[in-house]
PDB file of C-alpha atoms and ligand atoms in Angstrom:
ATOM      1  CA  MET A  12     104.976 -83.319 134.494  1.00 67.00           C
ATOM      2  CA  ASN A  13     102.640 -82.241 131.687  1.00 82.00           C
ATOM      3  CA  ASN A  14     100.768 -79.490 133.445  1.00 95.00           C
ATOM      4  CA  LYS A  15     101.865 -75.979 132.626  1.00 98.00           C
ATOM      5  CA  THR A  16     103.102 -73.692 135.378  1.00 98.00           C
ATOM      6  CA  ILE A  17     103.741 -69.971 135.316  1.00 98.00           C
ATOM      7  CA  VAL A  18     106.033 -68.424 137.923  1.00 98.00           C
ATOM      8  CA  ILE A  19     105.148 -64.760 138.453  1.00 98.00           C
ATOM      9  CA  ILE A  20     108.022 -62.606 139.706  1.00 98.00           C
ATOM     10  CA  PRO A  21     107.257 -58.966 140.581  1.00 98.00           C
ATOM     11  CA  THR A  22     110.342 -56.772 140.313  1.00 98.00           C
ATOM     12  CA  TYR A  23     111.495 -53.357 141.366  1.00 97.00           C
ATOM     13  CA  ASN A  24     115.233 -52.736 140.963  1.00 97.00           C
ATOM     14  CA  GLU A  25     116.375 -56.346 140.768  1.00 97.00           C
ATOM     15  CA  ILE A  26     119.030 -55.966 138.066  1.00 98.00           C
ATOM     16  CA  GLU A  27     121.580 -57.987 140.071  1.00 97.00           C
ATOM     17  CA  ASN A  28     119.206 -60.920 140.458  1.00 97.00           C
ATOM     18  CA  ILE A  29     116.809 -61.070 137.530  1.00 98.00           C
ATOM     19  CA  SER A  30     118.939 -62.766 134.881  1.00 98.00           C
ATOM     20  CA  ARG A  31     120.056 -65.653 137.071  1.00 98.00           C
ATOM     21  CA  ILE A  32     116.668 -66.213 138.686  1.00 98.00           C
ATOM     22  CA  ILE A  33     114.968 -66.465 135.268  1.00 98.00           C
ATOM     23  CA  ASP A  34     117.584 -68.958 134.057  1.00 98.00           C
ATOM     24  CA  LEU A  35     117.182 -71.113 137.139  1.00 98.00           C
ATOM     25  CA  VAL A  36     113.390 -71.132 137.047  1.00 98.00           C
ATOM     26  CA  ILE A  37     113.073 -72.142 133.401  1.00 98.00           C
ATOM     27  CA  SER A  38     115.797 -74.772 133.677  1.00 98.00           C
ATOM     28  CA  GLU A  39     113.880 -76.396 136.534  1.00 97.00           C
ATOM     29  CA  ASP A  40     111.357 -77.960 134.117  1.00 97.00           C
ATOM     30  CA  LYS A  41     110.355 -77.466 130.480  1.00 97.00           C
ATOM     31  CA  ASN A  42     106.751 -76.917 131.588  1.00 97.00           C
ATOM     32  CA  ILE A  43     107.609 -74.020 133.863  1.00 98.00           C
ATOM     33  CA  ASP A  44     107.510 -70.514 132.304  1.00 98.00           C
ATOM     34  CA  VAL A  45     108.217 -67.128 133.853  1.00 98.00           C
ATOM     35  CA  LEU A  46     106.259 -63.873 133.891  1.00 98.00           C
ATOM     36  CA  VAL A  47     108.057 -60.832 135.276  1.00 98.00           C
ATOM     37  CA  VAL A  48     105.916 -57.859 136.303  1.00 98.00           C
ATOM     38  CA  ASP A  49     108.264 -54.892 136.464  1.00 98.00           C
ATOM     39  CA  ASP A  50     107.275 -51.435 137.673  1.00 98.00           C
ATOM     40  CA  ASN A  51     109.577 -49.493 135.355  1.00 98.00           C
ATOM     41  CA  SER A  52     112.587 -50.119 137.622  1.00 98.00           C
ATOM     42  CA  PRO A  53     115.049 -47.217 137.326  1.00 98.00           C
ATOM     43  CA  ASP A  54     117.949 -49.706 137.258  1.00 98.00           C
ATOM     44  CA  GLY A  55     116.761 -51.165 133.942  1.00 97.00           C
ATOM     45  CA  THR A  56     115.604 -54.579 135.197  1.00 98.00           C
ATOM     46  CA  SER A  57     113.032 -54.779 132.395  1.00 98.00           C
ATOM     47  CA  SER A  58     115.637 -54.462 129.628  1.00 98.00           C
ATOM     48  CA  ILE A  59     117.278 -57.668 130.870  1.00 98.00           C
ATOM     49  CA  VAL A  60     113.874 -59.367 130.869  1.00 98.00           C
ATOM     50  CA  SER A  61     113.219 -58.175 127.306  1.00 98.00           C
ATOM     51  CA  GLN A  62     116.479 -59.814 126.207  1.00 98.00           C
ATOM     52  CA  LYS A  63     115.458 -63.033 127.927  1.00 98.00           C
ATOM     53  CA  GLU A  64     112.082 -62.886 126.187  1.00 98.00           C
ATOM     54  CA  LEU A  65     113.885 -63.006 122.857  1.00 98.00           C
ATOM     55  CA  ILE A  66     116.286 -65.780 123.871  1.00 97.00           C
ATOM     56  CA  PHE A  67     113.637 -67.976 125.514  1.00 97.00           C
ATOM     57  CA  LYS A  68     110.700 -67.384 123.213  1.00 96.00           C
ATOM     58  CA  ASN A  69     107.325 -68.388 124.725  1.00 96.00           C
ATOM     59  CA  ARG A  70     108.990 -69.304 128.023  1.00 98.00           C
ATOM     60  CA  VAL A  71     109.745 -65.853 129.436  1.00 98.00           C
ATOM     61  CA  PHE A  72     107.254 -62.979 129.435  1.00 98.00           C
ATOM     62  CA  LEU A  73     107.264 -59.378 130.663  1.00 98.00           C
ATOM     63  CA  ILE A  74     104.556 -57.019 131.798  1.00 98.00           C
ATOM     64  CA  LYS A  75     106.039 -53.566 132.122  1.00 98.00           C
ATOM     65  CA  ARG A  76     104.069 -51.057 134.158  1.00 98.00           C
ATOM     66  CA  LEU A  77     104.600 -47.322 134.087  1.00 97.00           C
ATOM     67  CA  ASP A  78     105.408 -46.760 137.752  1.00 95.00           C
ATOM     68  CA  LYS A  79     105.815 -48.416 141.157  1.00 95.00           C
ATOM     69  CA  LYS A  80     102.357 -49.589 142.097  1.00 93.00           C
ATOM     70  CA  GLY A  81     103.154 -52.233 144.689  1.00 93.00           C
ATOM     71  CA  LEU A  82     103.607 -55.949 144.859  1.00 94.00           C
ATOM     72  CA  GLY A  83      99.942 -56.803 145.348  1.00 95.00           C
ATOM     73  CA  THR A  84      98.719 -55.016 142.216  1.00 96.00           C
ATOM     74  CA  ALA A  85     101.626 -56.535 140.252  1.00 97.00           C
ATOM     75  CA  TYR A  86     100.407 -60.004 141.257  1.00 97.00           C
ATOM     76  CA  ILE A  87      96.812 -59.180 140.359  1.00 97.00           C
ATOM     77  CA  GLU A  88      97.933 -58.187 136.846  1.00 97.00           C
ATOM     78  CA  GLY A  89     100.036 -61.328 136.628  1.00 98.00           C
ATOM     79  CA  PHE A  90      97.142 -63.548 137.781  1.00 98.00           C
ATOM     80  CA  ARG A  91      94.779 -62.071 135.199  1.00 98.00           C
ATOM     81  CA  TRP A  92      97.385 -62.608 132.499  1.00 98.00           C
ATOM     82  CA  ALA A  93      97.950 -66.237 133.587  1.00 98.00           C
ATOM     83  CA  LEU A  94      94.237 -67.075 133.824  1.00 98.00           C
ATOM     84  CA  LYS A  95      93.736 -65.976 130.216  1.00 98.00           C
ATOM     85  CA  ARG A  96      96.394 -68.436 129.103  1.00 97.00           C
ATOM     86  CA  LYS A  97      96.917 -72.158 129.324  1.00 87.00           C
ATOM     87  CA  TYR A  98      98.477 -72.403 132.777  1.00 98.00           C
ATOM     88  CA  ASP A  99      97.285 -74.998 135.290  1.00 98.00           C
ATOM     89  CA  PHE A 100      99.387 -73.734 138.202  1.00 98.00           C
ATOM     90  CA  ILE A 101     100.364 -70.198 139.130  1.00 98.00           C
ATOM     91  CA  VAL A 102     103.296 -69.521 141.449  1.00 98.00           C
ATOM     92  CA  SER A 103     104.213 -66.316 143.254  1.00 98.00           C
ATOM     93  CA  MET A 104     107.926 -65.883 143.896  1.00 98.00           C
ATOM     94  CA  ASP A 105     110.428 -63.126 144.787  1.00 97.00           C
ATOM     95  CA  ALA A 106     113.304 -62.166 142.492  1.00 98.00           C
ATOM     96  CA  ASP A 107     115.921 -61.955 145.252  1.00 96.00           C
ATOM     97  CA  PHE A 108     116.744 -65.673 145.769  1.00 96.00           C
ATOM     98  CA  SER A 109     114.948 -65.789 149.109  1.00 96.00           C
ATOM     99  CA  HIS A 110     112.846 -68.463 147.409  1.00 98.00           C
ATOM    100  CA  ASN A 111     114.877 -71.298 145.910  1.00 98.00           C
ATOM    101  CA  PRO A 112     113.668 -72.316 142.426  1.00 98.00           C
ATOM    102  CA  SER A 113     114.685 -75.905 143.168  1.00 98.00           C
ATOM    103  CA  GLU A 114     111.580 -76.131 145.422  1.00 98.00           C
ATOM    104  CA  LEU A 115     109.229 -75.506 142.487  1.00 98.00           C
ATOM    105  CA  THR A 116     108.919 -79.070 141.217  1.00 97.00           C
ATOM    106  CA  LYS A 117     108.489 -80.360 144.772  1.00 97.00           C
ATOM    107  CA  MET A 118     105.714 -77.863 145.446  1.00 98.00           C
ATOM    108  CA  ILE A 119     103.905 -78.657 142.202  1.00 97.00           C
ATOM    109  CA  LYS A 120     103.863 -82.378 143.020  1.00 96.00           C
ATOM    110  CA  TYR A 121     101.328 -81.783 145.811  1.00 97.00           C
ATOM    111  CA  PHE A 122      98.674 -80.892 143.239  1.00 97.00           C
ATOM    112  CA  SER A 123      98.353 -84.534 142.204  1.00 94.00           C
ATOM    113  CA  ASN A 124      97.136 -85.297 145.758  1.00 93.00           C
ATOM    114  CA  GLY A 125      94.090 -83.041 145.640  1.00 92.00           C
ATOM    115  CA  VAL A 126      95.801 -79.991 147.105  1.00 98.00           C
ATOM    116  CA  ASP A 127      94.722 -76.574 145.742  1.00 98.00           C
ATOM    117  CA  VAL A 128      97.377 -74.288 147.198  1.00 98.00           C
ATOM    118  CA  VAL A 129     100.939 -75.052 148.331  1.00 98.00           C
ATOM    119  CA  VAL A 130     102.513 -72.547 150.714  1.00 98.00           C
ATOM    120  CA  GLY A 131     106.314 -72.459 150.890  1.00 98.00           C
ATOM    121  CA  SER A 132     106.617 -72.212 154.673  1.00 97.00           C
ATOM    122  CA  ARG A 133     109.403 -70.872 156.880  1.00 95.00           C
ATOM    123  CA  TYR A 134     107.722 -71.849 160.128  1.00 93.00           C
ATOM    124  CA  LEU A 135     106.646 -75.426 159.674  1.00 92.00           C
ATOM    125  CA  ASN A 136     109.310 -76.951 161.908  1.00 87.00           C
ATOM    126  CA  GLY A 137     110.689 -74.143 164.012  1.00 87.00           C
ATOM    127  CA  VAL A 138     112.189 -71.310 161.977  1.00 90.00           C
ATOM    128  CA  SER A 139     113.962 -72.053 158.678  1.00 93.00           C
ATOM    129  CA  VAL A 140     115.316 -68.619 157.807  1.00 93.00           C
ATOM    130  CA  VAL A 141     118.970 -67.983 156.962  1.00 94.00           C
ATOM    131  CA  ASN A 142     120.832 -64.680 157.436  1.00 93.00           C
ATOM    132  CA  TRP A 143     117.965 -62.541 158.631  1.00 90.00           C
ATOM    133  CA  PRO A 144     118.753 -60.121 161.478  1.00 90.00           C
ATOM    134  CA  ILE A 145     117.183 -61.373 164.695  1.00 91.00           C
ATOM    135  CA  GLY A 146     114.801 -58.364 164.770  1.00 89.00           C
ATOM    136  CA  ARG A 147     113.393 -59.299 161.373  1.00 87.00           C
ATOM    137  CA  ILE A 148     112.862 -62.932 162.375  1.00 89.00           C
ATOM    138  CA  PHE A 149     111.107 -61.745 165.528  1.00 89.00           C
ATOM    139  CA  LEU A 150     108.830 -59.421 163.553  1.00 87.00           C
ATOM    140  CA  SER A 151     107.909 -62.106 161.048  1.00 87.00           C
ATOM    141  CA  TYR A 152     107.348 -64.727 163.749  1.00 87.00           C
ATOM    142  CA  ILE A 153     105.116 -62.449 165.801  1.00 91.00           C
ATOM    143  CA  ALA A 154     103.248 -61.551 162.592  1.00 89.00           C
ATOM    144  CA  GLN A 155     102.340 -65.145 161.867  1.00 90.00           C
ATOM    145  CA  ILE A 156     101.056 -65.704 165.417  1.00 93.00           C
ATOM    146  CA  TYR A 157      99.027 -62.477 165.183  1.00 94.00           C
ATOM    147  CA  VAL A 158      97.496 -63.460 161.839  1.00 94.00           C
ATOM    148  CA  ARG A 159      96.521 -66.881 163.123  1.00 94.00           C
ATOM    149  CA  LEU A 160      94.984 -65.405 166.244  1.00 95.00           C
ATOM    150  CA  ILE A 161      92.836 -62.902 164.360  1.00 95.00           C
ATOM    151  CA  THR A 162      91.869 -65.000 161.348  1.00 94.00           C
ATOM    152  CA  GLY A 163      91.866 -68.545 162.746  1.00 95.00           C
ATOM    153  CA  MET A 164      93.561 -69.678 159.559  1.00 96.00           C
ATOM    154  CA  PRO A 165      95.594 -72.859 160.219  1.00 95.00           C
ATOM    155  CA  ILE A 166      98.700 -71.719 158.317  1.00 96.00           C
ATOM    156  CA  ASN A 167     102.109 -71.404 159.984  1.00 94.00           C
ATOM    157  CA  ASP A 168     103.459 -68.890 157.475  1.00 95.00           C
ATOM    158  CA  PRO A 169     100.575 -66.698 156.267  1.00 94.00           C
ATOM    159  CA  THR A 170     102.864 -63.909 155.008  1.00 92.00           C
ATOM    160  CA  SER A 171     104.926 -66.234 152.807  1.00 95.00           C
ATOM    161  CA  GLY A 172     105.361 -64.928 149.265  1.00 96.00           C
ATOM    162  CA  PHE A 173     106.374 -68.295 147.814  1.00 98.00           C
ATOM    163  CA  VAL A 174     103.057 -69.931 146.971  1.00 98.00           C
ATOM    164  CA  ALA A 175     101.786 -72.252 144.234  1.00 98.00           C
ATOM    165  CA  TYR A 176      98.077 -71.933 143.345  1.00 98.00           C
ATOM    166  CA  SER A 177      95.878 -74.100 141.165  1.00 98.00           C
ATOM    167  CA  LYS A 178      94.226 -71.984 138.484  1.00 98.00           C
ATOM    168  CA  GLU A 179      90.828 -72.949 139.936  1.00 98.00           C
ATOM    169  CA  SER A 180      91.696 -71.404 143.301  1.00 98.00           C
ATOM    170  CA  VAL A 181      92.817 -68.101 141.750  1.00 98.00           C
ATOM    171  CA  ASN A 182      89.866 -68.103 139.381  1.00 97.00           C
ATOM    172  CA  ALA A 183      87.467 -68.402 142.319  1.00 97.00           C
ATOM    173  CA  LEU A 184      88.586 -65.021 143.698  1.00 97.00           C
ATOM    174  CA  ASN A 185      87.242 -61.647 142.722  1.00 95.00           C
ATOM    175  CA  LEU A 186      90.505 -60.018 141.691  1.00 95.00           C
ATOM    176  CA  ASP A 187      88.813 -56.614 141.487  1.00 94.00           C
ATOM    177  CA  LYS A 188      88.173 -56.672 145.204  1.00 91.00           C
ATOM    178  CA  PHE A 189      91.708 -56.901 146.601  1.00 92.00           C
ATOM    179  CA  ARG A 190      92.662 -54.305 149.169  1.00 88.00           C
ATOM    180  CA  PHE A 191      96.335 -54.666 149.969  1.00 91.00           C
ATOM    181  CA  ILE A 192      99.637 -54.085 148.228  1.00 89.00           C
ATOM    182  CA  GLY A 193     102.411 -55.253 150.567  1.00 84.00           C
ATOM    183  CA  TYR A 194     102.709 -58.339 152.795  1.00 81.00           C
ATOM    184  CA  ALA A 195      99.052 -58.024 153.593  1.00 90.00           C
ATOM    185  CA  PHE A 196      98.319 -59.024 150.021  1.00 94.00           C
ATOM    186  CA  GLN A 197      99.880 -62.433 150.659  1.00 95.00           C
ATOM    187  CA  ILE A 198      97.686 -62.866 153.730  1.00 95.00           C
ATOM    188  CA  GLU A 199      94.601 -61.710 151.830  1.00 95.00           C
ATOM    189  CA  MET A 200      95.168 -64.326 149.092  1.00 97.00           C
ATOM    190  CA  LYS A 201      95.493 -67.197 151.546  1.00 97.00           C
ATOM    191  CA  TYR A 202      92.623 -66.041 153.722  1.00 96.00           C
ATOM    192  CA  LYS A 203      90.159 -65.658 150.849  1.00 96.00           C
ATOM    193  CA  ILE A 204      91.119 -69.006 149.340  1.00 97.00           C
ATOM    194  CA  TRP A 205      90.891 -70.735 152.711  1.00 97.00           C
ATOM    195  CA  LYS A 206      87.454 -69.205 153.338  1.00 95.00           C
ATOM    196  CA  LYS A 207      86.333 -70.633 150.006  1.00 96.00           C
ATOM    197  CA  LYS A 208      87.235 -74.081 151.375  1.00 96.00           C
ATOM    198  CA  PHE A 209      90.125 -74.839 149.078  1.00 98.00           C
ATOM    199  CA  LYS A 210      92.734 -77.216 150.462  1.00 97.00           C
ATOM    200  CA  LEU A 211      95.980 -75.545 151.541  1.00 98.00           C
ATOM    201  CA  LYS A 212      99.168 -77.472 152.229  1.00 98.00           C
ATOM    202  CA  GLU A 213     102.434 -76.185 153.656  1.00 98.00           C
ATOM    203  CA  HIS A 214     105.777 -77.277 152.286  1.00 98.00           C
ATOM    204  CA  GLN A 215     108.879 -76.481 154.298  1.00 97.00           C
ATOM    205  CA  ILE A 216     111.382 -74.188 152.584  1.00 97.00           C
ATOM    206  CA  ILE A 217     114.623 -72.611 153.711  1.00 97.00           C
ATOM    207  CA  PHE A 218     114.243 -68.861 153.269  1.00 95.00           C
ATOM    208  CA  MET A 219     117.493 -67.038 152.470  1.00 94.00           C
ATOM    209  CA  ASN A 220     117.921 -63.327 153.086  1.00 93.00           C
ATOM    210  CA  ARG A 221     118.638 -61.397 149.906  1.00 91.00           C
ATOM    211  CA  GLU A 222     122.355 -60.950 149.153  1.00 91.00           C
ATOM    212  CA  LEU A 223     122.055 -58.467 146.297  1.00 92.00           C
ATOM    213  CA  GLY A 224     119.796 -55.455 145.799  1.00 92.00           C
ATOM    214  CA  GLU A 225     117.712 -53.609 148.342  1.00 86.00           C
ATOM    215  CA  SER A 226     114.730 -54.482 150.460  1.00 83.00           C
ATOM    216  CA  LYS A 227     111.457 -52.713 149.699  1.00 83.00           C
ATOM    217  CA  LEU A 228     109.953 -53.447 153.098  1.00 79.00           C
ATOM    218  CA  ASP A 229     108.963 -50.257 154.891  1.00 83.00           C
ATOM    219  CA  LYS A 230     106.836 -49.055 157.785  1.00 87.00           C
ATOM    220  CA  LYS A 231     103.856 -48.438 155.522  1.00 86.00           C
ATOM    221  CA  ILE A 232     103.836 -52.067 154.404  1.00 85.00           C
ATOM    222  CA  ILE A 233     104.043 -53.303 158.010  1.00 87.00           C
ATOM    223  CA  LEU A 234     101.234 -51.011 159.164  1.00 90.00           C
ATOM    224  CA  GLU A 235      99.109 -52.092 156.225  1.00 88.00           C
ATOM    225  CA  ALA A 236      99.536 -55.701 157.346  1.00 87.00           C
ATOM    226  CA  VAL A 237      98.762 -55.018 161.029  1.00 90.00           C
ATOM    227  CA  PHE A 238      95.521 -53.172 160.306  1.00 90.00           C
ATOM    228  CA  GLY A 239      94.810 -55.119 157.149  1.00 91.00           C
ATOM    229  CA  VAL A 240      94.356 -58.392 159.022  1.00 93.00           C
ATOM    230  CA  LEU A 241      91.765 -56.776 161.264  1.00 93.00           C
ATOM    231  CA  LYS A 242      89.986 -55.323 158.227  1.00 93.00           C
ATOM    232  CA  LEU A 243      89.974 -58.703 156.508  1.00 92.00           C
ATOM    233  CA  ARG A 244      88.414 -60.336 159.521  1.00 93.00           C
ATOM    234  CA  LEU A 245      85.816 -57.583 159.740  1.00 92.00           C
ATOM    235  CA  ASP A 246      85.054 -57.893 156.026  1.00 90.00           C
ATOM    236  CA  TYR A 247      84.370 -61.564 156.560  1.00 88.00           C
ATOM    237  CA  ILE A 248      82.165 -60.986 159.614  1.00 90.00           C
ATOM    238  CA  LEU A 249      80.186 -58.320 157.729  1.00 89.00           C
ATOM    239  CA  ASN A 250      79.953 -60.622 154.701  1.00 82.00           C
ATOM    240  CA  ARG A 251      81.867 -58.234 152.468  1.00 78.00           C
ATOM    241  CA  LEU A 252      84.612 -60.592 151.252  1.00 73.00           C
TER     242      LEU A 252
HETATM  243  N1  GTP B  21     106.469 -54.896 140.471  1.00 73.43           N
HETATM  244  C1  GTP B  21     106.773 -54.618 141.744  1.00 73.43           C
HETATM  245  N2  GTP B  21     107.577 -55.465 142.437  1.00 73.43           N
HETATM  246  C2  GTP B  21     107.882 -55.157 143.719  1.00 73.43           C
HETATM  247  C3  GTP B  21     107.406 -53.997 144.362  1.00 73.43           C
HETATM  248  N3  GTP B  21     107.894 -53.971 145.646  1.00 73.43           N
HETATM  249  C4  GTP B  21     108.624 -55.112 145.778  1.00 73.43           C
HETATM  250  N4  GTP B  21     108.642 -55.816 144.628  1.00 73.43           N
HETATM  251  C5  GTP B  21     109.296 -57.107 144.350  1.00 73.43           C
HETATM  252  O1  GTP B  21     108.678 -58.039 145.214  1.00 73.43           O
HETATM  253  C6  GTP B  21     109.613 -59.000 145.673  1.00 73.43           C
HETATM  254  C7  GTP B  21     109.696 -58.953 147.204  1.00 73.43           C
HETATM  255  O2  GTP B  21     110.236 -57.707 147.591  1.00 73.43           O
HETATM  256  P1  GTP B  21     111.472 -57.572 148.603  1.00 73.43           P
HETATM  257  O3  GTP B  21     112.113 -56.230 148.483  1.00 73.43           O
HETATM  258  O4  GTP B  21     112.371 -58.742 148.440  1.00 73.43           O
HETATM  259  O5  GTP B  21     110.718 -57.574 149.919  1.00 73.43           O
HETATM  260  P2  GTP B  21     111.082 -58.398 151.132  1.00 73.43           P
HETATM  261  O6  GTP B  21     111.279 -59.820 150.719  1.00 73.43           O
HETATM  262  O7  GTP B  21     110.061 -58.064 152.104  1.00 73.43           O
HETATM  263  O8  GTP B  21     112.428 -57.696 151.577  1.00 73.43           O
HETATM  264  P3  GTP B  21     113.872 -58.349 151.745  1.00 73.43           P
HETATM  265  O9  GTP B  21     114.049 -58.443 153.177  1.00 73.43           O
HETATM  266  O10 GTP B  21     114.853 -57.419 151.159  1.00 73.43           O
HETATM  267  O11 GTP B  21     113.913 -59.619 151.020  1.00 73.43           O
HETATM  268  C8  GTP B  21     110.931 -58.652 144.975  1.00 73.43           C
HETATM  269  O12 GTP B  21     111.053 -59.424 143.799  1.00 73.43           O
HETATM  270  C9  GTP B  21     110.764 -57.184 144.668  1.00 73.43           C
HETATM  271  O13 GTP B  21     111.554 -56.740 143.577  1.00 73.43           O
HETATM  272  C10 GTP B  21     106.572 -53.091 143.602  1.00 73.43           C
HETATM  273  O14 GTP B  21     106.115 -52.054 144.057  1.00 73.43           O
HETATM  274  N5  GTP B  21     106.285 -53.469 142.318  1.00 73.43           N
HETATM  275 MG1   MG B  22     112.850 -60.372 149.570  1.00 73.43          MG
END
């Protein structure tokens, strides 16, 4: 693999996970680098990343923001950073081991078959989620049916945060015009790319619930997603996308 890939990991209080996840991602392939976008985590996550930056020069990078501004805006900053550099593929991934770095090389392989975006999917063949409480699985499953119903997008896991994008697909979006910060951001990315006629492909992953650290999912993020999908659809109908 000669193409360069950047894996963007947004972090907020991931001190128990960040060191090991960085090591695993960069050992996956010499052409895969890591960019962590940390929102000044009170637990000192960014200081670990700074150490890694020194050890793995030009493989590990850190954007440190002043305060918690949400996952969506962290990705937008990361995308802008990646587009300015030499990366062919841009991956979004969580820090908490829900997304297994060993899937990265498999996901990137799809690009040689004319695919533009590879979605790491939990709902391709039934439900491949480990250790989630049943209520959380139910919520996520209902969410994906709801999104498909409203948007018509043929994706089984539209809220997935484990996604590999070609730089062309990200470059085609107006990154100034993103609305959402939580899960809805993941839907917004896929929806806008799909509407621009890029080719999306789903790759089955096994999603593991986080073992260390705390979830940042809250009611606000869920409500944003519920109403956000309707707003996205309306934006499209009114030609405002
Ligand atoms: N920079 C930044 N990262 C964030 C923010 N909120 C969440 N994250 C990171 O985004 C990723 C996904 O967040 P999680 O807390 O795992 O959210 P989740 O996957 O819905 O919740 P879990 O059920 O606990 O896995 C993790 O790497 C978080 O550290 C934020 O406001 N800013
Ligand atoms: Mg998580």
